PDB file of C-alpha atoms in Angstrom:
ATOM      1  CA  MET A  23     -40.902  -3.008 -28.258  1.00  0.00           C
ATOM      2  CA  SER A  24     -39.361  -2.654 -24.807  1.00  0.00           C
ATOM      3  CA  ALA A  25     -36.676  -0.067 -24.171  1.00  0.00           C
ATOM      4  CA  GLU A  26     -33.152  -1.223 -23.441  1.00  0.00           C
ATOM      5  CA  PRO A  27     -32.428  -1.112 -19.698  1.00  0.00           C
ATOM      6  CA  SER A  28     -30.105   1.660 -18.517  1.00  0.00           C
ATOM      7  CA  TYR A  29     -28.202  -0.612 -16.139  1.00  0.00           C
ATOM      8  CA  ASP A  30     -26.040  -3.720 -16.383  1.00  0.00           C
ATOM      9  CA  LEU A  31     -26.066  -6.228 -13.525  1.00  0.00           C
ATOM     10  CA  ALA A  32     -22.930  -7.912 -14.826  1.00  0.00           C
ATOM     11  CA  THR A  33     -20.732  -4.807 -14.590  1.00  0.00           C
ATOM     12  CA  GLY A  34     -22.722  -2.599 -12.203  1.00  0.00           C
ATOM     13  CA  ARG A  35     -23.121   0.152 -14.803  1.00  0.00           C
ATOM     14  CA  GLY A  36     -25.948   2.508 -13.865  1.00  0.00           C
ATOM     15  CA  LEU A  37     -26.339   1.035 -10.379  1.00  0.00           C
ATOM     16  CA  ILE A  38     -25.403   2.092  -6.871  1.00  0.00           C
ATOM     17  CA  ALA A  39     -25.450  -0.132  -3.787  1.00  0.00           C
ATOM     18  CA  CYS A  40     -26.257   1.132  -0.306  1.00  0.00           C
ATOM     19  CA  PRO A  41     -23.160   0.598   1.888  1.00  0.00           C
ATOM     20  CA  SER A  42     -25.394   0.111   4.927  1.00  0.00           C
ATOM     21  CA  CYS A  43     -28.063  -2.427   3.893  1.00  0.00           C
ATOM     22  CA  ASP A  44     -26.858  -3.535   0.398  1.00  0.00           C
ATOM     23  CA  ALA A  45     -30.056  -2.401  -1.353  1.00  0.00           C
ATOM     24  CA  LEU A  46     -29.423  -1.806  -5.054  1.00  0.00           C
ATOM     25  CA  HIS A  47     -30.623   1.434  -6.662  1.00  0.00           C
ATOM     26  CA  LEU A  48     -30.704   2.863 -10.157  1.00  0.00           C
ATOM     27  CA  ARG A  49     -28.178   5.670 -10.608  1.00  0.00           C
ATOM     28  CA  GLU A  50     -29.688   9.020 -11.609  1.00  0.00           C
ATOM     29  CA  GLU A  51     -28.186  12.391 -12.476  1.00  0.00           C
ATOM     30  CA  MET A  52     -28.385  14.771  -9.511  1.00  0.00           C
ATOM     31  CA  ALA A  53     -28.098  18.531  -9.265  1.00  0.00           C
ATOM     32  CA  PRO A  54     -25.955  20.172  -6.562  1.00  0.00           C
ATOM     33  CA  GLY A  55     -27.882  20.374  -3.302  1.00  0.00           C
ATOM     34  CA  GLU A  56     -30.008  17.278  -3.917  1.00  0.00           C
ATOM     35  CA  THR A  57     -29.750  14.260  -1.632  1.00  0.00           C
ATOM     36  CA  ALA A  58     -30.355  10.642  -2.566  1.00  0.00           C
ATOM     37  CA  ARG A  59     -31.166   8.287   0.305  1.00  0.00           C
ATOM     38  CA  CYS A  60     -31.634   4.552   0.449  1.00  0.00           C
ATOM     39  CA  ILE A  61     -35.341   3.740   0.341  1.00  0.00           C
ATOM     40  CA  ARG A  62     -34.782   0.850   2.749  1.00  0.00           C
ATOM     41  CA  CYS A  63     -32.629   2.264   5.570  1.00  0.00           C
ATOM     42  CA  GLY A  64     -32.381   5.994   4.775  1.00  0.00           C
ATOM     43  CA  HIS A  65     -28.570   5.996   4.393  1.00  0.00           C
ATOM     44  CA  VAL A  66     -27.276   8.921   2.301  1.00  0.00           C
ATOM     45  CA  LEU A  67     -26.150   7.524  -1.061  1.00  0.00           C
ATOM     46  CA  ALA A  68     -25.143  10.771  -2.718  1.00  0.00           C
ATOM     47  CA  LYS A  69     -25.155  14.450  -1.777  1.00  0.00           C
ATOM     48  CA  PRO A  70     -23.337  16.568  -4.372  1.00  0.00           C
ATOM     49  CA  ARG A  71     -22.365  20.121  -3.388  1.00  0.00           C
ATOM     50  CA  GLU A  72     -21.328  23.036  -5.538  1.00  0.00           C
ATOM     51  CA  GLY A  73     -17.570  23.655  -5.130  1.00  0.00           C
ATOM     52  CA  ALA A  74     -17.145  20.710  -2.757  1.00  0.00           C
ATOM     53  CA  PHE A  75     -13.899  19.581  -4.411  1.00  0.00           C
ATOM     54  CA  GLY A  76     -12.211  22.907  -3.689  1.00  0.00           C
ATOM     55  CA  GLN A  77     -13.466  22.895  -0.118  1.00  0.00           C
ATOM     56  CA  LEU A  78     -12.138  19.376   0.437  1.00  0.00           C
ATOM     57  CA  ILE A  79      -8.736  20.372  -0.938  1.00  0.00           C
ATOM     58  CA  ALA A  80      -8.584  23.374   1.414  1.00  0.00           C
ATOM     59  CA  LEU A  81      -9.536  21.201   4.388  1.00  0.00           C
ATOM     60  CA  ALA A  82      -6.925  18.594   3.417  1.00  0.00           C
ATOM     61  CA  PHE A  83      -4.188  21.245   3.351  1.00  0.00           C
ATOM     62  CA  THR A  84      -5.465  22.600   6.680  1.00  0.00           C
ATOM     63  CA  SER A  85      -5.237  19.164   8.289  1.00  0.00           C
ATOM     64  CA  MET A  86      -1.664  18.710   7.024  1.00  0.00           C
ATOM     65  CA  VAL A  87      -0.608  22.083   8.465  1.00  0.00           C
ATOM     66  CA  LEU A  88      -2.252  21.299  11.807  1.00  0.00           C
ATOM     67  CA  LEU A  89      -0.600  17.876  11.982  1.00  0.00           C
ATOM     68  CA  ILE A  90       2.861  19.231  11.188  1.00  0.00           C
ATOM     69  CA  GLY A  91       2.433  21.902  13.855  1.00  0.00           C
ATOM     70  CA  ALA A  92       1.186  19.303  16.328  1.00  0.00           C
ATOM     71  CA  VAL A  93       4.426  17.348  15.951  1.00  0.00           C
ATOM     72  CA  PHE A  94       6.875  20.160  16.666  1.00  0.00           C
ATOM     73  CA  PHE A  95       4.946  22.621  18.867  1.00  0.00           C
ATOM     74  CA  PRO A  96       4.837  22.010  22.633  1.00  0.00           C
ATOM     75  CA  PHE A  97       2.092  19.568  23.476  1.00  0.00           C
ATOM     76  CA  LEU A  98       1.939  20.189  27.214  1.00  0.00           C
ATOM     77  CA  GLU A  99       3.967  21.597  30.071  1.00  0.00           C
ATOM     78  CA  VAL A 100       4.152  19.918  33.461  1.00  0.00           C
ATOM     79  CA  SER A 101       5.408  21.912  36.453  1.00  0.00           C
ATOM     80  CA  THR A 102       5.758  21.079  40.143  1.00  0.00           C
ATOM     81  CA  LEU A 103       7.684  22.648  43.025  1.00  0.00           C
ATOM     82  CA  GLY A 104       8.898  25.426  40.752  1.00  0.00           C
ATOM     83  CA  PHE A 105      10.298  23.088  38.104  1.00  0.00           C
ATOM     84  CA  GLY A 106       8.658  22.751  34.715  1.00  0.00           C
ATOM     85  CA  ASN A 107       9.203  20.936  31.455  1.00  0.00           C
ATOM     86  CA  ALA A 108       7.487  21.423  28.097  1.00  0.00           C
ATOM     87  CA  SER A 109       7.654  18.689  25.489  1.00  0.00           C
ATOM     88  CA  SER A 110       6.345  18.004  22.006  1.00  0.00           C
ATOM     89  CA  LEU A 111       5.497  14.735  20.304  1.00  0.00           C
ATOM     90  CA  PHE A 112       8.805  14.938  18.458  1.00  0.00           C
ATOM     91  CA  ASP A 113      10.645  15.237  21.795  1.00  0.00           C
ATOM     92  CA  VAL A 114       8.797  12.158  23.085  1.00  0.00           C
ATOM     93  CA  ALA A 115       9.793  10.195  20.004  1.00  0.00           C
ATOM     94  CA  LEU A 116      13.449  11.161  20.454  1.00  0.00           C
ATOM     95  CA  ALA A 117      13.342  10.238  24.159  1.00  0.00           C
ATOM     96  CA  PHE A 118      12.398   6.638  23.327  1.00  0.00           C
ATOM     97  CA  ALA A 119      14.389   6.376  20.088  1.00  0.00           C
ATOM     98  CA  ASP A 120      17.044   4.075  21.608  1.00  0.00           C
ATOM     99  CA  GLY A 121      14.826   2.007  23.918  1.00  0.00           C
ATOM    100  CA  VAL A 122      12.727  -1.099  23.583  1.00  0.00           C
ATOM    101  CA  LEU A 123       9.659   1.120  23.199  1.00  0.00           C
ATOM    102  CA  LEU A 124      10.847   2.410  19.820  1.00  0.00           C
ATOM    103  CA  PRO A 125       8.435   0.164  17.816  1.00  0.00           C
ATOM    104  CA  LEU A 126       5.542   1.370  19.967  1.00  0.00           C
ATOM    105  CA  VAL A 127       6.504   5.021  19.491  1.00  0.00           C
ATOM    106  CA  VAL A 128       6.782   4.544  15.733  1.00  0.00           C
ATOM    107  CA  ALA A 129       3.371   2.845  15.627  1.00  0.00           C
ATOM    108  CA  VAL A 130       1.741   5.608  17.683  1.00  0.00           C
ATOM    109  CA  LEU A 131       3.226   8.374  15.536  1.00  0.00           C
ATOM    110  CA  ALA A 132       2.181   6.531  12.378  1.00  0.00           C
ATOM    111  CA  MET A 133      -1.420   6.230  13.562  1.00  0.00           C
ATOM    112  CA  ILE A 134      -1.662   9.776  14.899  1.00  0.00           C
ATOM    113  CA  ILE A 135       0.428  11.715  12.384  1.00  0.00           C
ATOM    114  CA  GLY A 136       1.526   9.569   9.444  1.00  0.00           C
ATOM    115  CA  LEU A 137      -1.792   8.093   8.340  1.00  0.00           C
ATOM    116  CA  PRO A 138      -3.803  11.358   8.501  1.00  0.00           C
ATOM    117  CA  ILE A 139      -1.106  13.180   6.498  1.00  0.00           C
ATOM    118  CA  ALA A 140      -0.987  10.350   3.964  1.00  0.00           C
ATOM    119  CA  ARG A 141      -4.775  10.400   3.604  1.00  0.00           C
ATOM    120  CA  ALA A 142      -4.816  14.187   3.147  1.00  0.00           C
ATOM    121  CA  PHE A 143      -2.112  13.923   0.472  1.00  0.00           C
ATOM    122  CA  LEU A 144      -4.061  11.206  -1.357  1.00  0.00           C
ATOM    123  CA  LEU A 145      -7.187  13.384  -1.336  1.00  0.00           C
ATOM    124  CA  VAL A 146      -5.268  16.341  -2.736  1.00  0.00           C
ATOM    125  CA  TYR A 147      -3.723  14.113  -5.416  1.00  0.00           C
ATOM    126  CA  THR A 148      -7.186  12.915  -6.409  1.00  0.00           C
ATOM    127  CA  LEU A 149      -9.179  16.131  -6.231  1.00  0.00           C
ATOM    128  CA  VAL A 150      -6.897  18.901  -7.553  1.00  0.00           C
ATOM    129  CA  PRO A 151      -7.331  18.006 -11.257  1.00  0.00           C
ATOM    130  CA  LEU A 152     -11.062  17.410 -10.767  1.00  0.00           C
ATOM    131  CA  ALA A 153     -11.526  20.805  -9.112  1.00  0.00           C
ATOM    132  CA  GLN A 154      -9.727  22.458 -12.032  1.00  0.00           C
ATOM    133  CA  GLY A 155     -11.869  20.681 -14.625  1.00  0.00           C
ATOM    134  CA  ARG A 156      -8.947  18.603 -15.907  1.00  0.00           C
ATOM    135  CA  PRO A 157      -8.703  14.803 -16.259  1.00  0.00           C
ATOM    136  CA  PRO A 158      -7.611  13.140 -13.005  1.00  0.00           C
ATOM    137  CA  HIS A 159      -4.127  11.794 -12.467  1.00  0.00           C
ATOM    138  CA  ARG A 160      -3.319   8.340 -13.726  1.00  0.00           C
ATOM    139  CA  HIS A 161      -3.695   6.605 -10.376  1.00  0.00           C
ATOM    140  CA  ALA A 162      -6.511   8.778  -9.010  1.00  0.00           C
ATOM    141  CA  ALA A 163      -8.881   5.831  -8.472  1.00  0.00           C
ATOM    142  CA  THR A 164      -6.252   3.884  -6.520  1.00  0.00           C
ATOM    143  CA  ALA A 165      -5.307   6.958  -4.484  1.00  0.00           C
ATOM    144  CA  PHE A 166      -8.905   7.688  -3.518  1.00  0.00           C
ATOM    145  CA  ARG A 167      -9.532   4.032  -2.686  1.00  0.00           C
ATOM    146  CA  TRP A 168      -6.498   4.065  -0.358  1.00  0.00           C
ATOM    147  CA  SER A 169      -7.635   7.317   1.266  1.00  0.00           C
ATOM    148  CA  GLU A 170     -10.983   5.704   2.071  1.00  0.00           C
ATOM    149  CA  ALA A 171      -9.236   2.598   3.421  1.00  0.00           C
ATOM    150  CA  LEU A 172      -7.099   4.773   5.735  1.00  0.00           C
ATOM    151  CA  ARG A 173     -10.037   6.809   7.039  1.00  0.00           C
ATOM    152  CA  PRO A 174     -10.951   4.493   9.968  1.00  0.00           C
ATOM    153  CA  TRP A 175      -7.293   4.410  11.076  1.00  0.00           C
ATOM    154  CA  SER A 176      -6.893   8.172  11.478  1.00  0.00           C
ATOM    155  CA  MET A 177      -6.953   8.268  15.262  1.00  0.00           C
ATOM    156  CA  ALA A 178      -6.485  11.938  16.155  1.00  0.00           C
ATOM    157  CA  GLU A 179      -9.816  11.920  18.021  1.00  0.00           C
ATOM    158  CA  ILE A 180      -8.868   8.831  20.040  1.00  0.00           C
ATOM    159  CA  PHE A 181      -5.510  10.388  20.891  1.00  0.00           C
ATOM    160  CA  VAL A 182      -7.108  13.587  22.196  1.00  0.00           C
ATOM    161  CA  ILE A 183      -9.598  11.632  24.320  1.00  0.00           C
ATOM    162  CA  GLY A 184      -6.859   9.396  25.732  1.00  0.00           C
ATOM    163  CA  THR A 185      -4.681  12.405  26.513  1.00  0.00           C
ATOM    164  CA  ALA A 186      -7.558  14.170  28.291  1.00  0.00           C
ATOM    165  CA  VAL A 187      -8.194  11.097  30.451  1.00  0.00           C
ATOM    166  CA  ALA A 188      -4.499  10.836  31.349  1.00  0.00           C
ATOM    167  CA  LEU A 189      -4.282  14.535  32.205  1.00  0.00           C
ATOM    168  CA  VAL A 190      -7.112  14.187  34.721  1.00  0.00           C
ATOM    169  CA  LYS A 191      -4.917  11.851  36.770  1.00  0.00           C
ATOM    170  CA  VAL A 192      -1.698  13.836  36.270  1.00  0.00           C
ATOM    171  CA  ALA A 193      -3.377  17.110  37.277  1.00  0.00           C
ATOM    172  CA  GLY A 194      -3.563  15.887  40.884  1.00  0.00           C
ATOM    173  CA  LEU A 195       0.216  15.498  41.051  1.00  0.00           C
ATOM    174  CA  ALA A 196       1.454  18.545  39.155  1.00  0.00           C
ATOM    175  CA  SER A 197       0.329  21.643  37.295  1.00  0.00           C
ATOM    176  CA  VAL A 198      -0.436  20.852  33.672  1.00  0.00           C
ATOM    177  CA  HIS A 199      -0.612  23.492  30.937  1.00  0.00           C
ATOM    178  CA  LEU A 200      -1.827  22.521  27.480  1.00  0.00           C
ATOM    179  CA  GLY A 201       0.338  23.656  24.600  1.00  0.00           C
ATOM    180  CA  PRO A 202      -0.458  24.706  21.016  1.00  0.00           C
ATOM    181  CA  ALA A 203      -0.076  21.134  19.737  1.00  0.00           C
ATOM    182  CA  PHE A 204      -2.959  19.912  21.893  1.00  0.00           C
ATOM    183  CA  TRP A 205      -5.262  22.619  20.547  1.00  0.00           C
ATOM    184  CA  ALA A 206      -4.072  21.816  17.020  1.00  0.00           C
ATOM    185  CA  PHE A 207      -5.337  18.273  17.535  1.00  0.00           C
ATOM    186  CA  CYS A 208      -8.652  19.617  18.808  1.00  0.00           C
ATOM    187  CA  ALA A 209      -8.956  21.852  15.729  1.00  0.00           C
ATOM    188  CA  LEU A 210      -8.116  18.832  13.574  1.00  0.00           C
ATOM    189  CA  ILE A 211     -11.207  17.047  14.898  1.00  0.00           C
ATOM    190  CA  PHE A 212     -13.462  19.841  13.635  1.00  0.00           C
ATOM    191  CA  VAL A 213     -11.611  19.906  10.298  1.00  0.00           C
ATOM    192  CA  ASN A 214     -12.235  16.167   9.901  1.00  0.00           C
ATOM    193  CA  VAL A 215     -15.918  16.586  10.726  1.00  0.00           C
ATOM    194  CA  ALA A 216     -16.224  19.364   8.138  1.00  0.00           C
ATOM    195  CA  SER A 217     -14.407  17.245   5.541  1.00  0.00           C
ATOM    196  CA  ARG A 218     -16.790  14.342   6.066  1.00  0.00           C
ATOM    197  CA  SER A 219     -19.819  16.622   5.740  1.00  0.00           C
ATOM    198  CA  PHE A 220     -18.583  18.111   2.438  1.00  0.00           C
ATOM    199  CA  MET A 221     -17.460  14.810   0.906  1.00  0.00           C
ATOM    200  CA  CYS A 222     -19.716  12.953  -1.514  1.00  0.00           C
ATOM    201  CA  ARG A 223     -17.805   9.810  -2.441  1.00  0.00           C
ATOM    202  CA  THR A 224     -20.289   8.981  -5.189  1.00  0.00           C
ATOM    203  CA  SER A 225     -19.581  12.288  -6.951  1.00  0.00           C
ATOM    204  CA  ILE A 226     -15.823  11.720  -6.750  1.00  0.00           C
ATOM    205  CA  TRP A 227     -16.094   8.210  -8.166  1.00  0.00           C
ATOM    206  CA  ASP A 228     -18.372   9.472 -10.944  1.00  0.00           C
ATOM    207  CA  ALA A 229     -15.906  12.232 -11.872  1.00  0.00           C
ATOM    208  CA  ILE A 230     -13.050   9.714 -12.040  1.00  0.00           C
ATOM    209  CA  GLU A 231     -15.140   7.255 -14.037  1.00  0.00           C
ATOM    210  CA  GLN A 232     -16.217   9.896 -16.553  1.00  0.00           C
ATOM    211  CA  SER A 233     -12.547  10.428 -17.405  1.00  0.00           C
ATOM    212  CA  GLY A 234     -12.329   6.833 -18.608  1.00  0.00           C
ATOM    213  CA  GLN A 235     -10.498   5.332 -15.624  1.00  0.00           C
ATOM    214  CA  SER A 236     -11.573   1.979 -14.225  1.00  0.00           C
ATOM    215  CA  VAL A 237     -13.220   2.173 -10.809  1.00  0.00           C
ATOM    216  CA  ASP A 238     -13.894  -1.501 -10.117  1.00  0.00           C
ATOM    217  CA  ASP A 239     -14.733  -2.275  -6.482  1.00  0.00           C
ATOM    218  CA  ARG A 240     -15.439   1.393  -6.112  1.00  0.00           C
ATOM    219  CA  ASP A 241     -16.956   1.402  -2.631  1.00  0.00           C
ATOM    220  CA  PRO A 242     -14.767  -0.102   0.142  1.00  0.00           C
ATOM    221  CA  GLU A 243     -17.713   0.138   2.565  1.00  0.00           C
ATOM    222  CA  GLY A 244     -19.949  -2.244   0.667  1.00  0.00           C
ATOM    223  CA  PRO A 245     -19.970  -5.141  -1.810  1.00  0.00           C
ATOM    224  CA  PRO A 246     -19.674  -4.462  -5.555  1.00  0.00           C
ATOM    225  CA  ALA A 247     -22.873  -3.846  -7.443  1.00  0.00           C
ATOM    226  CA  GLU A 248     -22.732  -7.140  -9.345  1.00  0.00           C
ATOM    227  CA  ALA A 249     -23.038  -9.022  -6.029  1.00  0.00           C
ATOM    228  CA  GLN A 250     -26.520  -7.588  -5.385  1.00  0.00           C
ATOM    229  CA  ARG A 251     -29.802  -9.281  -6.218  1.00  0.00           C
ATOM    230  CA  PRO A 252     -31.977  -7.853  -9.022  1.00  0.00           C
ATOM    231  CA  ALA A 253     -34.936  -7.915  -6.606  1.00  0.00           C
ATOM    232  CA  ASN A 254     -33.377  -4.979  -4.700  1.00  0.00           C
ATOM    233  CA  LEU A 255     -33.527  -2.566  -7.643  1.00  0.00           C
ATOM    234  CA  ALA A 256     -35.067   0.766  -6.666  1.00  0.00           C
ATOM    235  CA  ASP A 257     -35.079   4.369  -7.786  1.00  0.00           C
ATOM    236  CA  PRO A 258     -32.789   6.486  -5.533  1.00  0.00           C
ATOM    237  CA  GLN A 259     -34.875   9.585  -6.253  1.00  0.00           C
ATOM    238  CA  ALA A 260     -37.663   7.995  -4.226  1.00  0.00           C
ATOM    239  CA  GLY A 261     -35.614   8.567  -1.104  1.00  0.00           C
ATOM    240  CA  ALA A 262     -34.455  12.084  -1.991  1.00  0.00           C
TER     241      ALA A 262
END
C-alpha cells in the first residue's frame, strides 16, 4: 500500500517553487543555519537564521530613523566667493512647493523617502508578533506581500549614485561639503544590504501560514506552486 503524498499540486501545500527558474521542490523542515538551494540553478530557496526576526525589526527601525534624519538634516552645503548655503531635502521640497515642478518633487520624495519608510513599517507590523512568539496581526500576509512589492522601488541607492555624479560636475564651480543627510543615505545602503542578508522570506511565510492565515500567491517573485509541472518535483535538501 503506497503512502499518501505529503504535497498537493492543486493547492501548493508542501511545495516550494524556485523564483529564478520555476523548478518545483518538496518543502522540508529546516534547522536554523541550514540552506536550501534549487537543484537546477542554485538559487537560495530558504535560509532560516536564529533570531532573524528580531534583527530585521531592529534594521527596519534603523532605516526609518536614518530616513527621517535624511529629510531634515543638511544634505549638502555649496559655497563660492565667500558665500555659502546649506539645504536639506525638506528645504528643496519647500522651494518648489508652488511651482510646476511640485509633482516631480512629490514623486522624488515618495520614491526616496516615502516608500522605504512604508516598507519598513510593513515589515515591523508583520514581524513584531512573530518575534514575540504571538500570532501575527490580522493583515500580516497582505502587509508582507506589499513590503515585498515595494522593495524594487526603494531607490535610496540610485539617489546616492545620482547625487555623487551631479556633485562631480558641481565641484568644479563651487566648494561642496556633504552634510549628515548624505551620509545617512550611505548608511541606509548598508542597512538595506544587511536586511536582505538576514531575511528568509520562506520562513516568514511559513510562520504566517502556521497561524492559520491564508498566504495564497505567497511569492511575488515567481508563479504560484499550482502553476508548476509535476515533472519538476525535487527534494530541496539535495541542494543544501
